[in-house]
XYZ file of C-alpha atoms in Angstrom:
631
model
C 0.026 -0.022 -0.003
C 1.368 3.497 -0.925
C 1.627 5.613 2.144
C -0.145 8.857 3.013
C 2.893 10.879 4.151
C 2.575 13.451 6.948
C 3.825 16.092 4.542
C 0.872 15.640 2.414
C -1.599 16.508 5.085
C -0.161 20.039 4.947
C -1.557 21.130 1.669
C -4.720 19.451 2.561
C -5.101 21.714 5.500
C -4.235 24.681 3.254
C -7.207 23.698 1.130
C -9.542 23.101 4.139
C -8.357 26.144 6.302
C 18.058 -12.701 18.334
C 21.277 -12.750 18.889
C 23.227 -11.779 21.898
C 25.331 -9.198 20.083
C 22.598 -6.853 20.728
C 22.595 -7.438 24.429
C 24.950 -4.661 25.325
C 23.211 -3.064 28.271
C 26.390 -3.268 30.500
C 28.469 -1.689 27.703
C 26.262 1.214 26.594
C 24.356 2.421 29.584
C 25.223 4.234 32.704
C 22.481 5.161 35.092
C 21.767 8.430 36.648
C 22.309 11.994 35.287
C 24.606 14.709 35.291
C 27.333 14.850 37.963
C 26.444 11.269 39.233
C 26.388 9.617 35.843
C 24.552 9.995 32.655
C 21.024 8.892 31.672
C 19.135 11.828 29.985
C 15.810 10.213 31.315
C 16.391 9.602 34.947
C 14.412 11.371 37.741
C 14.768 14.597 39.444
C 16.661 12.980 42.232
C 19.717 12.415 40.091
C 22.826 14.624 39.447
C 21.877 17.461 37.060
C 19.215 18.539 34.643
C 19.822 18.724 30.911
C 19.174 22.195 29.446
C 18.096 22.916 25.892
C 18.138 26.602 24.724
C 16.373 27.421 21.599
C 15.818 30.686 19.633
C 14.254 31.847 16.401
C 14.653 35.131 14.777
C 15.992 36.658 17.945
C 13.539 35.293 20.412
C 14.063 32.487 22.814
C 11.377 29.788 21.999
C 9.976 26.898 23.766
C 10.126 23.384 22.320
C 6.495 23.757 21.287
C 7.456 26.683 19.056
C 5.985 29.469 21.417
C 8.409 32.544 21.948
C 9.377 33.472 25.245
C 8.651 37.048 26.866
C 11.258 39.065 28.320
C 8.662 39.935 31.074
C 9.902 42.888 33.210
C 13.476 42.566 32.294
C 15.396 45.418 30.491
C 17.164 43.462 27.821
C 18.584 45.589 25.019
C 18.853 43.577 21.949
C 15.946 41.239 22.952
C 12.703 42.091 20.813
C 9.566 43.172 22.535
C 7.630 41.364 19.838
C 8.428 37.957 18.417
C 7.385 35.787 15.495
C 4.776 33.041 16.700
C 5.649 29.902 14.811
C 2.190 28.475 15.739
C 0.208 31.494 14.464
C 0.416 30.602 10.641
C 0.585 27.524 8.593
C 3.973 27.294 6.680
C 4.385 30.969 6.784
C 5.704 33.648 9.362
C 3.232 36.018 10.521
C 3.620 39.505 11.900
C 5.503 39.705 15.183
C 3.419 40.152 18.302
C 4.042 40.324 21.966
C 4.789 36.808 23.521
C 3.565 35.443 26.745
C 5.270 32.117 27.314
C 7.929 31.716 29.998
C 11.043 29.665 30.157
C 11.203 28.441 33.687
C 14.290 26.891 35.472
C 14.557 25.492 38.893
C 16.493 27.705 41.329
C 19.382 26.352 43.276
C 19.588 23.174 40.949
C 22.427 21.758 38.865
C 22.136 21.959 35.052
C 24.336 21.221 32.121
C 24.025 22.482 28.549
C 22.773 19.574 26.415
C 21.512 21.636 23.377
C 21.986 25.180 21.956
C 19.850 25.760 18.765
C 19.379 29.298 17.395
C 18.060 30.135 13.820
C 17.354 33.095 11.715
C 14.989 32.589 8.728
C 12.884 34.108 6.094
C 9.788 32.538 4.482
C 8.485 33.658 1.093
C 11.211 36.107 0.305
C 13.831 34.515 -2.092
C 11.322 33.074 -4.631
C 13.467 33.079 -7.603
C 14.071 29.308 -8.299
C 17.092 29.806 -10.215
C 18.834 32.472 -8.104
C 21.236 30.860 -5.593
C 23.091 34.041 -4.848
C 20.227 36.158 -3.223
C 19.828 33.619 -0.363
C 23.526 33.661 0.287
C 23.661 37.351 0.242
C 21.041 37.678 2.917
C 22.846 35.101 5.087
C 26.287 36.775 4.792
C 25.169 40.512 4.888
C 21.818 40.755 6.646
C 21.042 37.705 8.790
C 21.654 37.718 12.548
C 24.681 35.644 11.736
C 26.374 38.167 9.322
C 29.203 38.766 11.668
C 30.437 35.193 11.305
C 33.500 34.469 9.244
C 31.811 33.583 5.857
C 35.054 33.270 3.934
C 35.198 30.127 1.767
C 31.552 29.731 1.456
C 30.414 27.613 -1.599
C 27.154 26.389 -2.989
C 27.095 22.863 -1.930
C 24.858 19.766 -2.381
C 21.325 20.104 -3.843
C 19.144 17.668 -2.067
C 15.719 16.629 -3.454
C 13.494 15.029 -0.988
C 10.265 13.139 -1.947
C 7.105 14.149 -0.135
C 5.127 11.553 -1.980
C 2.657 11.740 -4.848
C 4.999 13.566 -7.270
C 5.869 16.386 -4.830
C 9.352 17.238 -3.548
C 11.218 19.408 -1.198
C 14.394 20.900 -2.854
C 17.102 22.064 -0.453
C 20.328 23.913 -1.520
C 22.928 23.875 1.070
C 25.753 26.540 1.458
C 28.973 24.915 2.873
C 32.586 25.286 3.800
C 32.380 28.735 5.321
C 35.136 29.188 7.929
C 32.741 29.208 10.777
C 31.183 26.027 9.821
C 34.414 24.009 9.917
C 35.679 25.516 12.983
C 36.358 22.802 15.688
C 37.629 24.764 18.613
C 34.946 27.413 19.280
C 33.161 27.698 22.513
C 29.997 28.565 24.312
C 30.154 30.579 27.391
C 26.912 30.174 29.528
C 26.228 32.780 32.105
C 23.114 33.087 34.365
C 22.226 36.659 35.488
C 19.635 37.967 37.924
C 17.087 40.553 37.219
C 19.737 43.309 38.019
C 22.120 42.043 35.504
C 24.650 40.495 37.998
C 26.267 37.298 36.708
C 25.476 34.651 39.350
C 27.229 31.419 37.719
C 28.860 30.553 34.485
C 30.292 27.548 32.647
C 32.022 27.152 29.229
C 31.434 24.463 26.821
C 33.520 23.574 23.835
C 32.009 22.537 20.475
C 33.864 19.299 20.536
C 31.790 18.379 23.697
C 28.687 17.869 21.523
C 27.927 14.898 19.408
C 25.836 16.835 16.856
C 27.575 20.253 16.045
C 28.190 20.402 12.323
C 26.193 20.430 8.967
C 26.552 16.566 8.501
C 24.069 15.875 11.242
C 21.463 18.266 9.715
C 21.483 20.368 12.642
C 23.737 23.411 11.935
C 22.901 24.414 8.323
C 22.722 27.230 5.976
C 20.315 26.456 3.258
C 17.471 27.613 0.783
C 14.561 25.275 0.628
C 11.602 25.039 -1.711
C 8.693 22.920 -0.489
C 5.930 21.414 -2.648
C 7.284 21.422 -6.183
C 7.468 18.680 -8.823
C 10.457 16.942 -9.847
C 12.948 18.690 -12.227
C 12.919 17.853 -16.040
C 16.738 17.735 -16.400
C 19.874 18.518 -14.276
C 20.100 22.314 -13.394
C 16.275 22.827 -14.237
C 15.824 26.401 -13.136
C 11.936 26.465 -13.480
C 9.824 25.132 -10.530
C 7.318 22.356 -11.740
C 3.839 22.067 -10.218
C 3.686 19.885 -7.261
C 1.203 19.117 -4.616
C 1.031 22.630 -3.008
C -0.996 25.412 -4.585
C 2.010 27.589 -4.173
C 5.662 26.462 -3.367
C 7.040 27.530 0.113
C 10.383 29.118 0.015
C 12.465 29.056 3.106
C 15.801 30.587 3.746
C 17.550 29.863 7.035
C 20.790 29.855 9.041
C 20.715 27.549 11.990
C 23.409 26.974 14.541
C 22.810 23.909 16.539
C 25.232 22.114 19.087
C 23.280 19.166 20.719
C 23.709 16.022 22.700
C 26.357 16.848 25.186
C 29.139 14.337 25.841
C 30.209 16.247 29.117
C 27.192 16.132 31.349
C 29.455 16.352 34.359
C 30.261 19.959 33.571
C 27.497 21.617 35.385
C 26.434 24.917 36.852
C 24.040 25.783 39.583
C 21.121 28.024 39.037
C 21.198 30.908 41.381
C 18.835 30.681 44.369
C 16.863 33.782 43.569
C 13.144 34.746 42.932
C 11.848 36.272 39.907
C 13.306 36.822 36.635
C 16.664 36.477 35.032
C 18.451 35.851 31.936
C 20.672 33.038 30.547
C 23.365 34.732 28.285
C 25.179 32.455 25.814
C 28.259 34.123 24.131
C 29.579 32.154 21.180
C 33.309 32.728 20.670
C 32.796 33.229 16.951
C 30.320 36.000 17.689
C 31.814 37.653 20.861
C 30.079 40.840 20.594
C 26.676 39.359 20.031
C 25.531 37.266 22.927
C 22.255 35.242 22.591
C 19.681 36.016 25.325
C 17.194 33.555 26.888
C 14.946 35.285 29.555
C 14.036 32.840 32.386
C 11.882 32.875 35.368
C 13.261 31.092 38.538
C 10.959 28.672 40.334
C 11.390 26.653 43.427
C 10.941 22.877 43.102
C 8.692 22.751 46.318
C 6.392 25.274 44.585
C 5.444 22.899 41.762
C 1.888 22.493 41.366
C 0.269 19.058 41.780
C -0.572 18.408 38.118
C 0.954 14.860 37.809
C -0.871 11.729 39.180
C 0.170 9.112 41.742
C 0.192 5.623 40.272
C -1.771 2.850 41.674
C -0.822 -0.890 42.211
C -1.566 -1.465 38.566
C 1.054 1.046 37.390
C -1.614 3.370 36.135
C -2.541 6.842 37.196
C -5.001 7.237 40.078
C -6.993 10.322 40.909
C -4.570 11.573 43.503
C -2.570 14.418 42.045
C 1.230 15.146 43.078
C 3.873 17.516 41.822
C 5.645 16.414 38.594
C 9.455 15.635 38.476
C 11.858 15.824 35.512
C 12.514 12.975 33.022
C 10.416 10.825 30.926
C 9.355 7.092 31.157
C 7.047 5.338 28.850
C 5.029 2.192 29.897
C 2.506 -0.068 28.227
C -0.273 -2.227 29.602
C -1.060 -4.983 27.121
C -4.382 -6.896 27.368
C -3.803 -10.703 27.510
C -4.492 -12.700 24.375
C -7.515 -14.946 24.187
C -5.337 -18.091 25.031
C -3.529 -16.282 27.818
C -0.182 -16.964 26.130
C 0.244 -15.420 22.693
C -1.838 -13.631 19.963
C -3.153 -15.264 16.906
C -3.154 -13.967 13.352
C -6.211 -11.831 12.992
C -6.678 -11.139 16.725
C -6.797 -7.482 18.017
C -4.017 -6.212 20.212
C -5.277 -3.762 22.854
C -2.903 -1.622 24.978
C -2.902 1.378 27.265
C -0.145 3.990 27.113
C 1.089 5.401 30.432
C 3.653 8.360 30.186
C 5.377 9.158 33.298
C 8.031 11.575 34.706
C 11.375 10.066 35.934
C 9.932 9.779 39.534
C 7.209 7.386 38.362
C 4.296 9.908 38.380
C 1.754 9.740 35.713
C 1.976 12.777 33.360
C -1.707 12.362 32.467
C -4.942 10.798 33.758
C -5.571 7.045 33.190
C -7.675 7.357 30.177
C -6.730 10.656 28.348
C -3.719 12.473 27.445
C -3.521 16.312 27.160
C -4.996 18.127 24.184
C -3.316 19.899 21.373
C -4.079 23.168 23.024
C -2.707 22.122 26.310
C 0.510 21.216 24.480
C 0.712 24.732 22.845
C -0.455 26.436 26.078
C 2.188 24.828 28.221
C -0.180 23.010 30.360
C 0.503 19.220 29.088
C 3.164 18.516 31.883
C 5.798 18.918 29.251
C 4.379 16.192 26.928
C 5.017 17.032 23.234
C 3.058 16.328 20.127
C 3.775 16.546 16.355
C 4.157 20.186 15.391
C 4.651 20.708 11.582
C 5.542 24.578 12.321
C 8.704 23.329 14.204
C 9.667 20.953 11.546
C 9.061 23.171 8.477
C 10.349 26.533 9.826
C 12.675 25.766 12.677
C 13.839 22.744 10.707
C 13.561 20.679 14.142
C 13.052 17.218 12.440
C 11.511 14.693 14.931
C 11.442 17.151 17.778
C 7.793 16.353 18.926
C 6.586 13.395 16.898
C 5.034 11.392 19.659
C 3.103 8.159 18.836
C 3.603 4.394 18.455
C 4.341 1.673 15.852
C 3.660 -2.013 16.025
C 5.829 -4.435 13.807
C 6.953 -8.038 13.714
C 8.063 -10.700 13.871
C 11.520 -9.500 14.757
C 13.467 -12.088 12.650
C 11.677 -10.785 9.430
C 12.628 -7.104 9.989
C 14.347 -6.318 6.774
C 15.544 -3.096 5.171
C 12.939 -2.351 2.544
C 14.312 -0.953 -0.722
C 12.411 0.327 -3.588
C 9.015 -0.765 -2.613
C 6.038 -0.207 -0.350
C 5.321 -3.923 0.014
C 6.764 -4.713 3.505
C 7.929 -8.493 4.290
C 6.678 -8.063 7.957
C 3.591 -6.705 9.655
C 3.579 -3.069 10.319
C 0.934 -0.797 11.773
C 1.015 1.786 10.300
C 1.980 0.284 6.936
C 3.994 3.392 6.046
C 7.203 4.822 7.588
C 5.718 7.187 10.218
C 4.327 6.028 13.548
C 0.753 6.549 14.456
C 0.901 9.975 16.102
C -1.155 10.806 19.147
C -1.924 14.036 17.410
C -2.057 13.653 13.658
C -0.298 16.421 11.601
C -2.551 19.219 10.404
C -5.693 17.834 12.360
C -5.753 20.809 14.659
C -6.133 23.201 11.583
C -8.491 21.054 9.470
C -11.075 19.956 11.997
C -12.874 22.360 14.478
C -12.687 21.112 18.001
C -9.921 18.778 17.486
C -7.311 21.172 19.141
C -9.205 21.101 22.458
C -10.076 17.308 22.429
C -8.112 15.151 24.908
C -6.198 12.241 23.271
C -6.967 8.669 24.171
C -4.354 6.354 26.001
C -5.946 3.204 24.738
C -5.244 1.879 21.256
C -6.364 -1.229 19.315
C -4.333 -2.826 16.477
C -5.610 -5.797 14.461
C -3.008 -8.207 13.359
C -3.099 -9.473 9.852
C -4.724 -12.822 8.998
C -1.498 -14.078 7.753
C 0.742 -12.644 10.605
C 3.732 -14.878 10.897
C 4.709 -16.480 14.182
C 7.337 -14.822 16.473
C 8.140 -11.939 18.706
C 6.663 -8.559 17.738
C 7.531 -5.092 18.951
C 5.574 -2.026 20.045
C 7.703 1.146 19.899
C 6.650 4.224 21.896
C 8.097 7.477 20.605
C 7.871 10.216 23.358
C 8.804 13.761 23.820
C 8.831 16.119 27.047
C 10.131 19.527 27.778
C 9.801 21.019 31.308
C 11.748 23.679 33.216
C 14.517 23.910 30.546
C 14.802 19.990 30.089
C 13.935 18.748 26.676
C 13.933 14.912 26.111
C 13.241 12.679 23.149
C 13.093 8.942 23.746
C 11.970 5.661 22.161
C 11.102 2.451 24.144
C 10.455 -1.097 23.016
C 7.777 -3.485 24.241
C 7.322 -7.000 23.146
C 4.444 -9.638 22.808
C 4.254 -12.984 21.182
C 2.237 -14.045 18.075
C 1.546 -17.592 17.142
C 3.944 -19.127 19.486
C 5.366 -18.933 22.934
C 8.951 -19.222 21.848
C 10.737 -15.844 21.590
C 12.601 -14.797 18.383
C 15.196 -12.108 17.857
C 16.318 -9.367 15.488
C 18.029 -10.699 12.208
C 21.444 -9.791 13.611
C 22.506 -8.120 10.265
C 23.933 -4.834 11.589
C 25.226 -3.868 14.995
C 28.488 -2.915 16.689
C 27.253 0.570 17.403
C 28.275 0.192 21.120
C 31.928 0.318 20.000
C 31.621 4.016 19.605
C 28.142 4.669 21.121
C 28.660 3.917 24.818
C 28.478 5.875 27.905
C 27.722 9.540 27.280
C 27.988 8.830 23.468
C 25.165 6.193 23.761
C 22.323 6.147 21.266
C 20.105 6.901 24.180
C 21.664 10.363 23.969
C 20.959 10.836 20.269
C 17.971 11.987 18.205
C 15.165 9.596 19.098
C 16.845 8.222 22.321
C 16.646 4.643 21.292
C 18.870 2.067 22.822
C 21.462 0.402 20.684
C 19.807 -2.968 21.780
C 17.054 -2.218 19.158
C 19.063 -0.445 16.448
C 17.570 -2.936 13.908
C 14.194 -1.466 14.517
C 15.271 1.831 12.933
C 14.670 0.341 9.475
C 10.903 -0.067 10.255
C 10.349 3.710 10.063
C 13.149 4.866 7.796
C 12.355 3.028 4.487
C 10.743 5.889 2.738
C 12.419 9.085 1.227
C 9.868 11.182 3.110
C 11.450 10.343 6.407
C 14.926 9.563 5.097
C 15.950 6.175 4.062
C 18.354 4.478 6.415
C 20.742 3.365 3.687
C 21.232 6.907 2.702
C 21.582 8.940 5.914
C 23.359 6.456 8.144
C 26.204 6.099 5.603
C 26.106 9.856 4.845
C 26.211 10.936 8.433
C 29.072 8.602 9.326
C 31.193 8.710 6.259
C 31.269 12.569 6.426
C 31.578 12.985 10.141
C 34.779 14.287 11.614
C 34.109 12.252 14.703
C 34.031 8.922 12.876
C 37.631 7.866 12.951
C 37.259 4.328 11.762
C 38.261 2.964 8.266
C 35.417 4.225 6.147
C 35.928 1.436 3.573
C 35.671 -1.239 6.215
C 31.881 -2.279 6.125
C 32.426 -4.956 8.916
C 32.517 -2.184 11.455
C 28.697 -2.010 11.303
C 27.574 -4.872 9.090
C 27.624 -8.235 10.700
C 26.653 -10.361 7.592
C 27.818 -10.235 3.999
C 24.109 -10.328 2.702
C 23.497 -6.857 4.475
C 26.318 -5.254 2.376
C 25.821 -6.498 -1.255
C 22.737 -4.558 -2.216
C 23.932 -1.457 -4.054
C 21.427 1.224 -4.880
C 21.794 4.832 -6.240
C 20.757 6.211 -2.788
C 23.172 4.027 -0.774
C 26.111 4.564 -3.028
C 25.381 8.259 -3.437
C 25.294 8.857 0.278
C 29.102 8.267 0.318
C 30.184 8.770 -3.317
C 28.377 11.803 -4.418
C 26.824 11.356 -7.927
C 28.400 7.974 -8.468
C 26.943 7.873 -11.851
C 26.830 11.572 -12.528
C 23.645 12.512 -14.192
C 23.374 9.192 -16.191
C 20.360 8.064 -14.064
C 19.047 11.539 -13.291
C 15.340 10.425 -13.680
C 15.642 7.457 -11.563
C 16.124 9.329 -8.377
C 12.893 11.087 -8.694
C 10.822 7.864 -9.529
C 8.359 6.828 -6.892
C 9.030 3.652 -4.854
C 6.199 1.819 -6.747
C 8.008 2.377 -10.133
C 10.863 0.304 -11.409
C 13.693 1.298 -11.514
C 14.030 3.857 -8.650
C 16.868 5.246 -6.539
C 16.357 2.667 -3.909
C 15.984 -0.297 -6.171
C 18.789 -3.168 -6.228
C 21.477 -2.166 -8.887
C 22.943 -5.470 -8.461
C 19.932 -7.126 -10.225
C 20.599 -4.991 -13.280
C 24.259 -4.182 -13.759
C 26.479 -4.888 -10.821
C 25.794 -8.608 -10.434
C 26.986 -9.971 -6.950
C 30.460 -8.522 -7.214
C 30.890 -5.855 -4.517
C 33.475 -2.940 -4.837
C 36.769 -4.263 -4.485
C 37.969 -1.464 -2.109
C 35.472 -2.209 0.483
C 35.999 -4.716 3.267
C 33.010 -6.963 3.616
C 32.144 -9.574 6.127
C 33.101 -13.081 5.072
C 29.602 -14.685 5.493
């Protein structure tokens, strides 16, 4: 079945309104947080709180996209009025006075986990052929104009399918001196309302796992969303796509994320009222970034969470919330009491909790979209297309679930939508608790509480084995911002457990301790790395064969032999399936423009960029310069 990707809901709204090798728990994980040890999800009783600082067009913003007021503070350089990302659909409206507040807990240890600031224009640079105008704005007029832009080049041009013949075209500007810097620093100072510096700490760029353009965080780019495929290389005329009018976005984003030194902490001052966090980037020493904050006392937290009962679910007794995020499931027993049968319906109840084990919502209902935007969701985050399209914050708040199995049949899907395993949903994205665009399209949806109970009917031909429910969650509270993905298992057709195919792994060689996969992007344990393929098989969300290779092969942090495929591939079978997408991720334009049309073909068409080139031309002979597993 061809998917209905999330991005295609956007124009609709416009029109409407195993193997033990994976058991590495002792190698990857260390429990606790901050000064004790590092686990980004542990409770408020642990060492230090991870701090995320976000800003858009000069104003601090919360992870839900709402701009932060400067309150009563006299802050020269901080706007009185800010762009509200949630005001308009795929556009930037007129600035207005913000009301949201960034709260931090006084007299508590924090460490900087993320610093992401962006300056962007929407609908200004609309000449499809003019690559100079966007770069001129970046270098001469953006908030980052004082950076050293020497060496800037027009880099790669990326076309990303949105499904149904529509694409997003992104042109990257690369190689500027500031982009390739490796020894710059961020000085974090906390000031009280009178402007007195109460505490400070300095972080080096190298102390963040994601800090350069290869990760997709720091970037300077010009993007056109909702156009058709080009007719030929260098086509300078936008072709009709699924959008009534293409959306043009020009942006410079600096993003350092995923701290590898959570033990370098600073203590919030024990003061009342307002203050400011000032971040001075060594590459822009005269233009510090300001984040107005409101200091709160932990003991003054309102009782908005819920005590759990003996069944592990929320009771009616309300208690104050802590930090952190835990995700739990209660799965109804199958009819035979042991395992589900093909065609049977799986029922489960989601319980989202803070790190102290308090329910973040009542037993039967989650917060509404309005609660999320209004800051009254106990920090729980939902899918927000504004943050993805304008702040380029991919996967920042895509909360939901996915059911797949059996584990032994989870294969990388290339060039087709026909999955060789059961999946709900059948496309790449999870089932979101709040669907993209729904709040705009349907009156009353934004105020509706979301359910905690879900049912998934297994297919009549579901194969026996161990199946997986993945919960994808997001929470932001008092400066802390967390993404995580948890796995839960159930049996179908048999009691005997089965395992992942065991074709890729070894991630823990590099990703351990503070470098663990728990501290990256979705926050998914290395134990379940083979589950990544069950979402990332479509170009709309990024094909795993493309971005995993591109990210590692071009990273200055990856010090391994880049021709040694055995570093990650455990079997020969997993390495001998070349495709344009896989090969071009390392060898840019491996065939030049010879197969230009193929890269824009839909996955249901043959050939396409994700199809198996070995079947057509390359046979089974792998590249001679690559080191492959023997079996």
